[in-house]
Structures are given as structure tokens and as C-alpha cells.
PDB file of C-alpha atoms in Angstrom:
ATOM      1  CA  UNK R 114      36.183   1.163   0.695  1.00 40.00           C
ATOM      2  CA  UNK R 115      39.389  -0.998  -0.628  1.00 39.00           C
ATOM      3  CA  UNK R 116      39.138  -2.945  -3.736  1.00 40.00           C
ATOM      4  CA  UNK R 117      39.969  -6.098  -1.807  1.00 42.00           C
ATOM      5  CA  UNK R 118      37.194  -5.640   0.408  1.00 41.00           C
ATOM      6  CA  UNK R 119      34.801  -4.694  -2.033  1.00 37.00           C
ATOM      7  CA  UNK R 120      35.955  -8.244  -3.424  1.00 38.00           C
ATOM      8  CA  UNK R 121      35.026  -9.650   0.012  1.00 40.00           C
ATOM      9  CA  UNK R 122      31.799  -8.116   0.070  1.00 40.00           C
ATOM     10  CA  UNK R 123      30.313 -11.237  -2.195  1.00 37.00           C
ATOM     11  CA  UNK R 124      27.269 -13.216  -2.435  1.00 40.00           C
ATOM     12  CA  UNK R 125      28.437 -16.120  -0.208  1.00 39.00           C
ATOM     13  CA  UNK R 126      28.045 -18.817   2.231  1.00 34.00           C
ATOM     14  CA  UNK R 127      28.662 -17.390   5.102  1.00 39.00           C
ATOM     15  CA  UNK R 128      31.425 -20.141   6.952  1.00 39.00           C
ATOM     16  CA  UNK R 129      31.597 -17.354   9.914  1.00 40.00           C
ATOM     17  CA  UNK R 130      28.595 -19.770  11.873  1.00 38.00           C
ATOM     18  CA  UNK R 131      27.732 -16.537  13.445  1.00 38.00           C
ATOM     19  CA  UNK R 132      24.695 -17.076  15.880  1.00 41.00           C
ATOM     20  CA  UNK R 133      23.968 -21.200  15.982  1.00 42.00           C
ATOM     21  CA  UNK R 134      20.852 -21.318  13.154  1.00 49.00           C
ATOM     22  CA  UNK R 135      20.288 -23.761  10.547  1.00 65.00           C
ATOM     23  CA  UNK R 136      20.916 -22.443   7.145  1.00 80.00           C
ATOM     24  CA  UNK R 137      18.272 -22.501   4.737  1.00 93.00           C
ATOM     25  CA  UNK R 138      19.347 -19.600   2.306  1.00 95.00           C
ATOM     26  CA  UNK R 139      20.595 -20.381  -0.309  1.00 95.00           C
ATOM     27  CA  UNK R 140      23.271 -17.276  -0.532  1.00 95.00           C
ATOM     28  CA  UNK R 141      24.033 -15.179   2.317  1.00 96.00           C
ATOM     29  CA  UNK R 142      25.639 -11.651   0.938  1.00 97.00           C
ATOM     30  CA  UNK R 143      28.009 -10.600   4.074  1.00 96.00           C
ATOM     31  CA  UNK R 144      29.510  -6.443   2.802  1.00 95.00           C
ATOM     32  CA  UNK R 145      27.589  -4.698   5.190  1.00 97.00           C
ATOM     33  CA  UNK R 146      29.234  -4.012   9.007  1.00 96.00           C
ATOM     34  CA  UNK R 147      26.053  -3.065  10.169  1.00 97.00           C
ATOM     35  CA  UNK R 148      22.377  -4.291  10.524  1.00 98.00           C
ATOM     36  CA  UNK R 149      20.735  -4.045   6.400  1.00 98.00           C
ATOM     37  CA  UNK R 150      17.771  -2.346   7.095  1.00 96.00           C
ATOM     38  CA  UNK R 151      16.316  -2.029   2.971  1.00 96.00           C
ATOM     39  CA  UNK R 152      16.990  -4.289  -0.045  1.00 97.00           C
ATOM     40  CA  UNK R 153      14.817  -4.163  -3.572  1.00 97.00           C
ATOM     41  CA  UNK R 154      14.969  -6.250  -6.337  1.00 96.00           C
ATOM     42  CA  UNK R 155      14.504  -6.118  -9.983  1.00 95.00           C
ATOM     43  CA  UNK R 156      14.819  -8.971 -11.467  1.00 92.00           C
ATOM     44  CA  UNK R 157      18.039 -10.875 -10.544  1.00 94.00           C
ATOM     45  CA  UNK R 158      19.085  -7.820  -9.222  1.00 96.00           C
ATOM     46  CA  UNK R 159      19.497  -6.656  -5.293  1.00 98.00           C
ATOM     47  CA  UNK R 160      19.883  -3.881  -3.818  1.00 97.00           C
ATOM     48  CA  UNK R 161      20.475  -3.546   0.127  1.00 98.00           C
ATOM     49  CA  UNK R 162      21.400  -0.895   2.328  1.00 96.00           C
ATOM     50  CA  UNK R 163      22.816  -0.820   5.820  1.00 96.00           C
ATOM     51  CA  UNK R 164      23.134   1.224   8.723  1.00 96.00           C
ATOM     52  CA  UNK R 165      27.131   1.777   7.882  1.00 95.00           C
ATOM     53  CA  UNK R 166      25.750   4.352   5.312  1.00 93.00           C
ATOM     54  CA  UNK R 167      26.645   1.837   1.984  1.00 94.00           C
ATOM     55  CA  UNK R 168      24.428   0.566  -0.225  1.00 95.00           C
ATOM     56  CA  UNK R 169      25.164  -2.072  -2.934  1.00 97.00           C
ATOM     57  CA  UNK R 170      24.100  -3.511  -6.346  1.00 97.00           C
ATOM     58  CA  UNK R 171      24.235  -7.148  -6.835  1.00 97.00           C
ATOM     59  CA  UNK R 172      23.144 -10.116  -8.975  1.00 96.00           C
ATOM     60  CA  UNK R 173      21.632 -13.345  -7.911  1.00 96.00           C
ATOM     61  CA  UNK R 174      24.008 -16.130  -9.175  1.00 91.00           C
ATOM     62  CA  UNK R 175      26.441 -14.160 -10.075  1.00 92.00           C
ATOM     63  CA  UNK R 176      30.005 -14.507  -8.485  1.00 86.00           C
ATOM     64  CA  UNK R 177      31.418 -11.185  -9.646  1.00 92.00           C
ATOM     65  CA  UNK R 178      31.800  -8.504  -6.908  1.00 94.00           C
ATOM     66  CA  UNK R 179      29.171  -6.298  -6.353  1.00 96.00           C
ATOM     67  CA  UNK R 180      28.718  -2.766  -7.021  1.00 96.00           C
ATOM     68  CA  UNK R 181      29.519   0.031  -3.889  1.00 95.00           C
ATOM     69  CA  UNK R 182      27.665   3.106  -3.661  1.00 91.00           C
ATOM     70  CA  UNK R 183      28.867   5.929  -1.813  1.00 85.00           C
ATOM     71  CA  UNK R 184      27.336   9.370  -1.127  1.00 85.00           C
ATOM     72  CA  UNK R 185      25.340   8.744   1.507  1.00 86.00           C
ATOM     73  CA  UNK R 186      26.761  10.214   5.018  1.00 86.00           C
ATOM     74  CA  UNK R 187      23.555   8.279   7.149  1.00 89.00           C
ATOM     75  CA  UNK R 188      22.159   4.788   6.678  1.00 93.00           C
ATOM     76  CA  UNK R 189      20.310   3.565   3.874  1.00 93.00           C
ATOM     77  CA  UNK R 190      16.495   3.418   5.130  1.00 90.00           C
ATOM     78  CA  UNK R 191      14.741   3.277   1.986  1.00 91.00           C
ATOM     79  CA  UNK R 192      15.604   2.075  -1.711  1.00 93.00           C
ATOM     80  CA  UNK R 193      13.608   1.051  -4.412  1.00 94.00           C
ATOM     81  CA  UNK R 194      13.954   0.368  -8.279  1.00 94.00           C
ATOM     82  CA  UNK R 195      11.976   2.172 -10.730  1.00 93.00           C
ATOM     83  CA  UNK R 196       9.685  -0.066 -13.065  1.00 90.00           C
ATOM     84  CA  UNK R 197      11.575  -1.009 -15.895  1.00 91.00           C
ATOM     85  CA  UNK R 198      15.022  -1.300 -13.389  1.00 91.00           C
ATOM     86  CA  UNK R 199      16.851   0.721 -15.118  1.00 92.00           C
ATOM     87  CA  UNK R 200      17.211   3.993 -11.825  1.00 93.00           C
ATOM     88  CA  UNK R 201      17.918   2.676  -8.563  1.00 93.00           C
ATOM     89  CA  UNK R 202      16.749   5.081  -6.127  1.00 92.00           C
ATOM     90  CA  UNK R 203      18.130   5.451  -2.349  1.00 90.00           C
ATOM     91  CA  UNK R 204      17.070   7.411   0.670  1.00 87.00           C
ATOM     92  CA  UNK R 205      19.302   8.282   4.123  1.00 82.00           C
ATOM     93  CA  UNK R 206      18.281   8.082   7.416  1.00 71.00           C
ATOM     94  CA  UNK R 207      15.683  11.037   7.178  1.00 61.00           C
ATOM     95  CA  UNK R 208      13.982   9.622   4.219  1.00 60.00           C
ATOM     96  CA  UNK R 209      11.686   6.878   5.198  1.00 59.00           C
ATOM     97  CA  UNK R 210      10.244   5.836   1.740  1.00 78.00           C
ATOM     98  CA  UNK R 211      10.521   5.868  -1.746  1.00 85.00           C
ATOM     99  CA  UNK R 212       7.986   5.096  -4.120  1.00 87.00           C
ATOM    100  CA  UNK R 213       8.041   5.096  -7.869  1.00 87.00           C
ATOM    101  CA  UNK R 214       5.473   6.626 -10.227  1.00 89.00           C
ATOM    102  CA  UNK R 215       4.038   2.842 -11.843  1.00 87.00           C
ATOM    103  CA  UNK R 216       4.179   4.264 -14.671  1.00 88.00           C
ATOM    104  CA  UNK R 217       7.660   6.529 -16.051  1.00 87.00           C
ATOM    105  CA  UNK R 218      10.849   7.952 -14.148  1.00 92.00           C
ATOM    106  CA  UNK R 219       8.611  10.082 -11.438  1.00 91.00           C
ATOM    107  CA  UNK R 220       9.410   9.406  -8.083  1.00 90.00           C
ATOM    108  CA  UNK R 221       7.766  10.068  -4.679  1.00 90.00           C
ATOM    109  CA  UNK R 222       9.855   9.684  -1.041  1.00 86.00           C
ATOM    110  CA  UNK R 223       8.873  10.959   2.451  1.00 83.00           C
ATOM    111  CA  UNK R 224      10.199  12.691   4.872  1.00 69.00           C
ATOM    112  CA  UNK R 225       9.492  14.715   8.506  1.00 72.00           C
ATOM    113  CA  UNK R 226       6.132  16.331   7.810  1.00 77.00           C
ATOM    114  CA  UNK R 227       6.060  16.320   4.345  1.00 80.00           C
ATOM    115  CA  UNK R 228       6.205  14.149   0.335  1.00 87.00           C
ATOM    116  CA  UNK R 229       8.106  15.346  -2.328  1.00 85.00           C
ATOM    117  CA  UNK R 230       8.176  14.670  -5.769  1.00 91.00           C
ATOM    118  CA  UNK R 231      10.694  15.219  -9.011  1.00 89.00           C
ATOM    119  CA  UNK R 232      11.355  14.064 -11.716  1.00 90.00           C
ATOM    120  CA  UNK R 233      14.037  11.738 -11.766  1.00 90.00           C
ATOM    121  CA  UNK R 234      15.474  11.827 -15.166  1.00 88.00           C
ATOM    122  CA  UNK R 235      15.640  15.580 -14.830  1.00 88.00           C
ATOM    123  CA  UNK R 236      16.532  15.830 -11.580  1.00 86.00           C
ATOM    124  CA  UNK R 237      13.228  18.857 -11.473  1.00 91.00           C
ATOM    125  CA  UNK R 238      11.265  19.032  -8.455  1.00 88.00           C
ATOM    126  CA  UNK R 239       7.758  18.840  -9.119  1.00 91.00           C
ATOM    127  CA  UNK R 240       5.630  19.214  -5.908  1.00 91.00           C
ATOM    128  CA  UNK R 241       5.382  19.005  -2.425  1.00 89.00           C
ATOM    129  CA  UNK R 242       2.944  17.184  -0.669  1.00 90.00           C
ATOM    130  CA  UNK R 243       2.177  19.428   3.420  1.00 86.00           C
ATOM    131  CA  UNK R 244      -0.061  19.035   5.591  1.00 81.00           C
ATOM    132  CA  UNK R 245       0.922  16.156   7.899  1.00 82.00           C
ATOM    133  CA  UNK R 246       1.437  17.001  11.645  1.00 80.00           C
ATOM    134  CA  UNK R 247       3.146  14.173  12.027  1.00 79.00           C
ATOM    135  CA  UNK R 248       6.441  12.307  11.099  1.00 84.00           C
ATOM    136  CA  UNK R 249       4.928  10.785   7.201  1.00 86.00           C
ATOM    137  CA  UNK R 250       5.915   7.052   7.424  1.00 88.00           C
ATOM    138  CA  UNK R 251       4.231   5.458   4.226  1.00 91.00           C
ATOM    139  CA  UNK R 252       2.791   6.562   1.148  1.00 93.00           C
ATOM    140  CA  UNK R 253       2.603   5.635  -2.818  1.00 95.00           C
ATOM    141  CA  UNK R 254       1.175   6.271  -5.645  1.00 96.00           C
ATOM    142  CA  UNK R 255      -2.553   5.066  -6.870  1.00 96.00           C
ATOM    143  CA  UNK R 256      -1.598   1.543  -9.588  1.00 96.00           C
ATOM    144  CA  UNK R 257      -3.502   3.823 -12.306  1.00 96.00           C
ATOM    145  CA  UNK R 258      -0.972   6.672 -11.693  1.00 95.00           C
ATOM    146  CA  UNK R 259      -3.447   9.649 -10.752  1.00 96.00           C
ATOM    147  CA  UNK R 260      -3.131   9.997  -7.350  1.00 97.00           C
ATOM    148  CA  UNK R 261      -0.997  10.143  -4.168  1.00 96.00           C
ATOM    149  CA  UNK R 262      -1.597   8.350  -0.852  1.00 96.00           C
ATOM    150  CA  UNK R 263       0.259   9.040   1.952  1.00 95.00           C
ATOM    151  CA  UNK R 264      -0.155   8.121   6.137  1.00 92.00           C
ATOM    152  CA  UNK R 265       1.524   9.580   9.169  1.00 90.00           C
ATOM    153  CA  UNK R 266       1.087   9.728  13.193  1.00 89.00           C
ATOM    154  CA  UNK R 267      -1.914  11.523  13.061  1.00 90.00           C
ATOM    155  CA  UNK R 268      -3.624  10.900   9.361  1.00 92.00           C
ATOM    156  CA  UNK R 269      -4.265   9.185   5.996  1.00 96.00           C
ATOM    157  CA  UNK R 270      -4.552  12.143   2.650  1.00 96.00           C
ATOM    158  CA  UNK R 271      -5.287  11.736  -0.287  1.00 97.00           C
ATOM    159  CA  UNK R 272      -3.472  13.981  -2.832  1.00 96.00           C
ATOM    160  CA  UNK R 273      -3.571  15.262  -6.771  1.00 96.00           C
ATOM    161  CA  UNK R 274       0.433  14.832  -7.685  1.00 94.00           C
ATOM    162  CA  UNK R 275      -0.073  17.563 -10.337  1.00 92.00           C
ATOM    163  CA  UNK R 276      -1.396  20.645  -8.215  1.00 94.00           C
ATOM    164  CA  UNK R 277      -0.119  19.243  -4.425  1.00 94.00           C
ATOM    165  CA  UNK R 278      -3.410  19.743  -3.196  1.00 95.00           C
ATOM    166  CA  UNK R 279      -5.003  17.444   0.032  1.00 95.00           C
ATOM    167  CA  UNK R 280      -8.539  15.887  -1.800  1.00 96.00           C
ATOM    168  CA  UNK R 281      -8.958  13.870   1.681  1.00 93.00           C
ATOM    169  CA  UNK R 282      -7.624  12.963   4.697  1.00 93.00           C
ATOM    170  CA  UNK R 283      -8.736  10.851   7.923  1.00 93.00           C
ATOM    171  CA  UNK R 284      -7.607  11.597  11.029  1.00 92.00           C
ATOM    172  CA  UNK R 285      -6.292   8.409  12.299  1.00 91.00           C
ATOM    173  CA  UNK R 286      -2.478   6.917  13.075  1.00 91.00           C
ATOM    174  CA  UNK R 287      -1.362   4.767   9.802  1.00 94.00           C
ATOM    175  CA  UNK R 288       1.577   2.614  10.012  1.00 92.00           C
ATOM    176  CA  UNK R 289       1.084   1.082   6.907  1.00 95.00           C
ATOM    177  CA  UNK R 290      -0.341   1.256   4.282  1.00 96.00           C
ATOM    178  CA  UNK R 291      -1.385  -1.083   0.745  1.00 97.00           C
ATOM    179  CA  UNK R 292      -3.306   0.106  -1.989  1.00 97.00           C
ATOM    180  CA  UNK R 293      -5.637  -2.246  -4.526  1.00 96.00           C
ATOM    181  CA  UNK R 294      -4.802  -2.277  -7.771  1.00 94.00           C
ATOM    182  CA  UNK R 295      -8.402  -0.707  -9.338  1.00 95.00           C
ATOM    183  CA  UNK R 296      -7.212   2.254  -7.421  1.00 97.00           C
ATOM    184  CA  UNK R 297      -9.970   2.589  -5.200  1.00 96.00           C
ATOM    185  CA  UNK R 298      -9.032   1.148  -1.569  1.00 96.00           C
ATOM    186  CA  UNK R 299      -6.464   1.996   0.806  1.00 97.00           C
ATOM    187  CA  UNK R 300      -5.781  -0.559   3.635  1.00 97.00           C
ATOM    188  CA  UNK R 301      -4.262   0.578   6.255  1.00 96.00           C
ATOM    189  CA  UNK R 302      -2.553  -0.695   9.774  1.00 94.00           C
ATOM    190  CA  UNK R 303      -2.270   1.626  13.289  1.00 92.00           C
ATOM    191  CA  UNK R 304       0.304   1.518  16.330  1.00 89.00           C
ATOM    192  CA  UNK R 305      -2.943   0.854  18.391  1.00 86.00           C
ATOM    193  CA  UNK R 306      -3.613  -2.418  15.893  1.00 85.00           C
ATOM    194  CA  UNK R 307      -7.125  -1.108  13.933  1.00 89.00           C
ATOM    195  CA  UNK R 308      -6.922  -1.867  10.208  1.00 92.00           C
ATOM    196  CA  UNK R 309      -9.013   0.270   8.677  1.00 94.00           C
ATOM    197  CA  UNK R 310     -10.617   0.292   4.849  1.00 95.00           C
ATOM    198  CA  UNK R 311     -10.866   3.501   3.208  1.00 96.00           C
ATOM    199  CA  UNK R 312     -12.782   4.671  -0.131  1.00 96.00           C
ATOM    200  CA  UNK R 313      -9.915   6.593  -2.088  1.00 97.00           C
ATOM    201  CA  UNK R 314     -12.273   7.769  -4.088  1.00 95.00           C
ATOM    202  CA  UNK R 315     -13.893   9.972  -1.439  1.00 95.00           C
ATOM    203  CA  UNK R 316     -12.082   9.024   1.679  1.00 95.00           C
ATOM    204  CA  UNK R 317     -15.145   7.612   3.516  1.00 95.00           C
ATOM    205  CA  UNK R 318     -13.536   4.714   5.819  1.00 94.00           C
ATOM    206  CA  UNK R 319     -15.648   1.571   5.041  1.00 92.00           C
ATOM    207  CA  UNK R 320     -13.958  -0.464   7.710  1.00 91.00           C
ATOM    208  CA  UNK R 321     -12.963  -0.640  11.011  1.00 90.00           C
ATOM    209  CA  UNK R 322     -11.483  -3.631  12.594  1.00 86.00           C
ATOM    210  CA  UNK R 323     -12.050  -4.809  16.289  1.00 72.00           C
ATOM    211  CA  UNK R 324     -10.078  -6.083  18.859  1.00 59.00           C
ATOM    212  CA  UNK R 325      -8.771  -8.931  16.702  1.00 58.00           C
ATOM    213  CA  UNK R 326      -5.391  -7.339  16.146  1.00 60.00           C
ATOM    214  CA  UNK R 327      -3.898  -6.552  19.575  1.00 64.00           C
ATOM    215  CA  UNK R 328      -1.063  -4.498  19.181  1.00 75.00           C
ATOM    216  CA  UNK R 329       1.043  -2.893  16.603  1.00 86.00           C
ATOM    217  CA  UNK R 330       0.142  -3.311  12.634  1.00 89.00           C
ATOM    218  CA  UNK R 331       3.246  -3.375  11.187  1.00 93.00           C
ATOM    219  CA  UNK R 332       3.007  -4.520   7.490  1.00 96.00           C
ATOM    220  CA  UNK R 333       0.459  -4.774   4.941  1.00 96.00           C
ATOM    221  CA  UNK R 334      -0.461  -5.795   1.902  1.00 97.00           C
ATOM    222  CA  UNK R 335      -2.725  -7.246  -1.095  1.00 97.00           C
ATOM    223  CA  UNK R 336      -3.095  -9.977  -2.877  1.00 97.00           C
ATOM    224  CA  UNK R 337      -2.286  -9.010  -6.797  1.00 95.00           C
ATOM    225  CA  UNK R 338      -4.829 -11.782  -7.711  1.00 94.00           C
ATOM    226  CA  UNK R 339      -6.963 -12.944  -5.454  1.00 95.00           C
ATOM    227  CA  UNK R 340      -9.196 -10.480  -3.799  1.00 94.00           C
ATOM    228  CA  UNK R 341      -8.103 -10.737  -0.535  1.00 96.00           C
ATOM    229  CA  UNK R 342      -5.029  -8.995   2.006  1.00 97.00           C
ATOM    230  CA  UNK R 343      -2.604  -9.847   4.308  1.00 97.00           C
ATOM    231  CA  UNK R 344      -1.579  -7.918   7.634  1.00 96.00           C
ATOM    232  CA  UNK R 345       0.983  -8.484  10.223  1.00 96.00           C
ATOM    233  CA  UNK R 346       2.161  -6.952  13.305  1.00 94.00           C
ATOM    234  CA  UNK R 347       3.393  -7.516  16.804  1.00 93.00           C
ATOM    235  CA  UNK R 348       0.867  -9.647  18.220  1.00 92.00           C
ATOM    236  CA  UNK R 349       2.742 -12.677  16.068  1.00 95.00           C
ATOM    237  CA  UNK R 350      -0.555 -12.862  14.145  1.00 95.00           C
ATOM    238  CA  UNK R 351      -0.789 -12.984  10.353  1.00 97.00           C
ATOM    239  CA  UNK R 352      -4.259 -11.934   9.212  1.00 95.00           C
ATOM    240  CA  UNK R 353      -5.951 -12.818   6.337  1.00 96.00           C
ATOM    241  CA  UNK R 354      -8.395 -10.731   5.306  1.00 95.00           C
ATOM    242  CA  UNK R 355     -11.857 -11.404   2.619  1.00 93.00           C
ATOM    243  CA  UNK R 356     -10.749  -7.849   1.119  1.00 88.00           C
ATOM    244  CA  UNK R 357     -12.931  -6.883  -1.563  1.00 81.00           C
ATOM    245  CA  UNK R 358     -16.787  -8.273  -0.147  1.00 79.00           C
ATOM    246  CA  UNK R 359     -17.300  -8.379   4.022  1.00 81.00           C
ATOM    247  CA  UNK R 360     -13.477  -7.579   4.216  1.00 85.00           C
ATOM    248  CA  UNK R 361     -13.442  -9.640   7.068  1.00 87.00           C
ATOM    249  CA  UNK R 362     -11.397 -11.895   8.827  1.00 91.00           C
ATOM    250  CA  UNK R 363     -10.543 -14.849   6.982  1.00 93.00           C
ATOM    251  CA  UNK R 364      -7.770 -16.388   8.671  1.00 94.00           C
ATOM    252  CA  UNK R 365      -5.269 -16.048  11.592  1.00 95.00           C
ATOM    253  CA  UNK R 366      -1.764 -17.432  11.752  1.00 97.00           C
ATOM    254  CA  UNK R 367       0.398 -17.525  14.470  1.00 96.00           C
ATOM    255  CA  UNK R 368       4.023 -17.124  14.427  1.00 97.00           C
ATOM    256  CA  UNK R 369       6.995 -17.358  17.179  1.00 96.00           C
ATOM    257  CA  UNK R 370       7.537 -13.574  17.288  1.00 97.00           C
ATOM    258  CA  UNK R 371       6.209 -10.268  16.169  1.00 96.00           C
ATOM    259  CA  UNK R 372       6.135 -10.350  12.521  1.00 98.00           C
ATOM    260  CA  UNK R 373       7.758  -6.847  11.279  1.00 97.00           C
ATOM    261  CA  UNK R 374       6.943  -7.315   7.127  1.00 98.00           C
ATOM    262  CA  UNK R 375       4.875  -9.226   4.234  1.00 98.00           C
ATOM    263  CA  UNK R 376       5.562  -9.775   0.834  1.00 98.00           C
ATOM    264  CA  UNK R 377       2.823 -11.939  -1.274  1.00 98.00           C
ATOM    265  CA  UNK R 378       4.229 -14.000  -3.912  1.00 97.00           C
ATOM    266  CA  UNK R 379       4.030 -12.871  -7.754  1.00 94.00           C
ATOM    267  CA  UNK R 380       0.715 -15.223  -8.513  1.00 95.00           C
ATOM    268  CA  UNK R 381      -0.633 -13.787  -5.235  1.00 96.00           C
ATOM    269  CA  UNK R 382      -1.924 -17.412  -3.756  1.00 97.00           C
ATOM    270  CA  UNK R 383       1.211 -16.789  -0.851  1.00 98.00           C
ATOM    271  CA  UNK R 384       2.175 -14.814   1.649  1.00 98.00           C
ATOM    272  CA  UNK R 385       5.918 -14.321   3.331  1.00 99.00           C
ATOM    273  CA  UNK R 386       6.091 -12.666   6.192  1.00 99.00           C
ATOM    274  CA  UNK R 387       9.690 -11.669   8.196  1.00 98.00           C
ATOM    275  CA  UNK R 388       9.638 -12.045  12.069  1.00 98.00           C
ATOM    276  CA  UNK R 389      11.666 -10.483  14.833  1.00 98.00           C
ATOM    277  CA  UNK R 390      13.437 -13.691  15.527  1.00 97.00           C
ATOM    278  CA  UNK R 391      15.038 -13.743  11.858  1.00 98.00           C
ATOM    279  CA  UNK R 392      12.639 -16.337  10.810  1.00 98.00           C
ATOM    280  CA  UNK R 393      10.375 -16.627   7.142  1.00 98.00           C
ATOM    281  CA  UNK R 394       7.735 -18.011   6.755  1.00 98.00           C
ATOM    282  CA  UNK R 395       5.476 -19.041   3.533  1.00 98.00           C
ATOM    283  CA  UNK R 396       2.076 -18.878   3.583  1.00 98.00           C
ATOM    284  CA  UNK R 397      -0.947 -20.933   1.833  1.00 98.00           C
ATOM    285  CA  UNK R 398      -3.529 -17.875   1.632  1.00 97.00           C
ATOM    286  CA  UNK R 399      -6.332 -19.937   0.862  1.00 96.00           C
ATOM    287  CA  UNK R 400      -6.031 -21.782   3.641  1.00 97.00           C
ATOM    288  CA  UNK R 401      -4.178 -20.873   5.926  1.00 97.00           C
ATOM    289  CA  UNK R 402      -1.372 -23.762   5.563  1.00 98.00           C
ATOM    290  CA  UNK R 403       2.602 -23.262   6.867  1.00 97.00           C
ATOM    291  CA  UNK R 404       3.886 -24.666   3.803  1.00 97.00           C
ATOM    292  CA  UNK R 405       7.977 -24.130   5.071  1.00 96.00           C
ATOM    293  CA  UNK R 406      10.146 -21.954   6.995  1.00 97.00           C
ATOM    294  CA  UNK R 407      13.529 -20.365   6.634  1.00 97.00           C
ATOM    295  CA  UNK R 408      16.061 -19.997   8.805  1.00 96.00           C
ATOM    296  CA  UNK R 409      19.054 -18.711   8.375  1.00 96.00           C
ATOM    297  CA  UNK R 410      19.278 -14.967  10.060  1.00 97.00           C
ATOM    298  CA  UNK R 411      20.026 -15.020  13.600  1.00 96.00           C
ATOM    299  CA  UNK R 412      18.519 -11.388  14.243  1.00 98.00           C
ATOM    300  CA  UNK R 413      14.803  -9.518  13.096  1.00 98.00           C
ATOM    301  CA  UNK R 414      14.218  -9.106   9.093  1.00 98.00           C
ATOM    302  CA  UNK R 415      13.935  -5.333   8.383  1.00 97.00           C
ATOM    303  CA  UNK R 416      13.324  -5.875   5.114  1.00 97.00           C
ATOM    304  CA  UNK R 417      12.189  -8.315   2.135  1.00 97.00           C
ATOM    305  CA  UNK R 418      11.219  -9.112  -1.234  1.00 97.00           C
ATOM    306  CA  UNK R 419      10.498 -11.667  -3.931  1.00 97.00           C
ATOM    307  CA  UNK R 420      12.136 -11.527  -7.631  1.00 96.00           C
ATOM    308  CA  UNK R 421      10.242 -11.089  -9.956  1.00 92.00           C
ATOM    309  CA  UNK R 422      10.235 -14.780 -11.543  1.00 93.00           C
ATOM    310  CA  UNK R 423       8.626 -15.875  -8.115  1.00 94.00           C
ATOM    311  CA  UNK R 424      11.485 -18.199  -7.114  1.00 96.00           C
ATOM    312  CA  UNK R 425      13.626 -16.425  -5.054  1.00 97.00           C
ATOM    313  CA  UNK R 426      12.953 -14.375  -1.529  1.00 98.00           C
ATOM    314  CA  UNK R 427      15.366 -12.015  -0.603  1.00 98.00           C
ATOM    315  CA  UNK R 428      16.051 -10.781   3.162  1.00 99.00           C
ATOM    316  CA  UNK R 429      17.426  -7.699   4.801  1.00 98.00           C
ATOM    317  CA  UNK R 430      18.181  -8.095   8.704  1.00 98.00           C
ATOM    318  CA  UNK R 431      19.621  -6.398  11.751  1.00 98.00           C
ATOM    319  CA  UNK R 432      22.110  -9.801  11.721  1.00 98.00           C
ATOM    320  CA  UNK R 433      24.440  -7.468   8.998  1.00 98.00           C
ATOM    321  CA  UNK R 434      23.531  -9.637   5.976  1.00 98.00           C
ATOM    322  CA  UNK R 435      20.893  -9.933   2.906  1.00 98.00           C
ATOM    323  CA  UNK R 436      20.185 -13.163   2.048  1.00 98.00           C
ATOM    324  CA  UNK R 437      18.647 -15.433  -0.729  1.00 98.00           C
ATOM    325  CA  UNK R 438      16.254 -18.295  -0.295  1.00 98.00           C
ATOM    326  CA  UNK R 439      14.858 -20.366  -3.160  1.00 96.00           C
ATOM    327  CA  UNK R 440      10.698 -20.735  -2.492  1.00 95.00           C
ATOM    328  CA  UNK R 441      10.298 -21.505  -6.510  1.00 87.00           C
ATOM    329  CA  UNK R 442       6.530 -20.001  -6.230  1.00 64.00           C
ATOM    330  CA  UNK R 443       5.669 -19.234  -9.756  1.00 52.00           C
TER     331      UNK R 443
END
């Protein structure tokens, strides 16, 4: 990429107009030539990956040219900063997801029917987790770093990261996965809309939802501070669940299109959703009130993240941009 092109690929207000949508974003990053499908942030640093085989690193509030990351020969579909922000991992079209160990430079990634673990400092391969019969679409270390959980088209599995052995397995379709802060429970969503609560300790299904979810569940997340969880999907409904007690649906928040992504605010009291129509929503998780909608994207949202200070929401979209919104939550 020529230097003058890189200089143009900076965080800037998009004056070209593009789609006829309202502009609520404070910055628009226009460095990609095709849909932006992955995004990650650490403090004010933002990384974006696109279907143009490129990734960039840029800083919120800094007009300096972004750093272009070269090397991929296919879409950059997964990005993740390490817990200390010193390392960034990127995955191509065959790498569906990436997660870091919560306490060190060990990385977990999923592709095809297996998951892999490496030491990121040395590049040494550590363990391979094999046993799924379908594509592994999501996974994570437990927050205490002791176990690995993965989900595929046909199975939820819990693994020993030291030996690579499967400890528990539940036969079910998994589209999305979230783990409780105490490392005891897993929340899963499926293509048929069922939401399940599973014990990580013994592999037993503690709860299976009724028909409240009417189509595929695309995203799930657990509040970092409240006893609440959230799921969203194609049926245009954000469901807030009473997580630790009855695990019952507490609130249902209607949208105008399918929900592709969701993320909790840093204080765990609000939920942000990103939708098929490009709109972003901010919800009070206790009351279910819509606090605000954010416009700026002309096509569907493919990635979302909140900065660690809770001040900014960053989003990636099929409209070939990444955008920054001031949300001002603590």
C-alpha cells in the first residue's frame, strides 16, 4: 500500500456522504476497501480487520497515520489484544475466533473441527483440542484460566488446557458462548434459538429456554457486575436474563432488525447492541429502557467493543468503515 494511501486511511469524519444515514459517530475510520469484519481495542488503541486482507492499528483521538499490518492473504476475521495490551493476535478467514489466557501470553484459537493453543512469546505450539465433529465457532479460557470451553455446530465441550483432554461434552448446537465470572457456568445460544445454562464443573445442563427466542441466537454476554446476562439474535429481540437465581427472562427489548453483536458496558449496567440495519442501541439492563440509538453505519454491524474507560464504543461494519461513538458510561 502506498504511503499516501496509508496517510488517507486515518480516523476522520467521512465527508463523502455514502449511505444516507444520520451521523452520530465522532470519528470514522476509512482505511479498508471492503467490509470490516473484526475489531478489538485496548485502552485508546483500536485494531480493525477487513475482507480486503488487511488489518490496521490506530488510536482514538490521534490523527497520526494508522499502522498497516501486512501478511494475511485472506480476510482478517478475528482480532484480540492480550490482557496487558502488549500483543495483538489476528486470524484469517479460516480462523473463526481468538482468545487470550487471562493471566499470560498464551493464546487460544479455533478453526475447522479443532482448537489450538500456543505460547505467544515463543510461538511454541502447546496443545490441540480435538473431538468436535462440526466447525468450532466459539471458545474461551475460563476467567480463572484453568479450563477451556468451546462450542461447535454439534457440541459444547470443556477441556483441560494442560493435557488437551475433553472433561465434559454436551451434544447441542452452539452459535455463541459466554462464561460466568466465577468460572462455574456457561451460557450458550444456538441456531434454533435455544439458550442453555451449563455447569462447567460437571457438564450438566441446568436450564434450557422455552420458545422465547424465535430464531438463531447470534450473541451472548454476561454482566461483569450484575447477576444478569444478555442474548440477541435474528428475531430482533434483546433478552435480559436473571442469571444466577431462577435463570428466567427478565426483560425483552425490541429492535428494528436482527441483533448481530452485543457487549456490556464496563460498569455492567448497560448493554450495547449492533444490528443488521447498521444501527447501534444502548439499553439500561435493569429497566429495559432504550437510552439512545447511534447512527452512522449504512450496513450491518460485524464487530463491537467498549474502551476500558467506558467512554467510547467502537464498531465495525459491512459498509467498509469502523466508527467511534462517545457513550460516556463509567
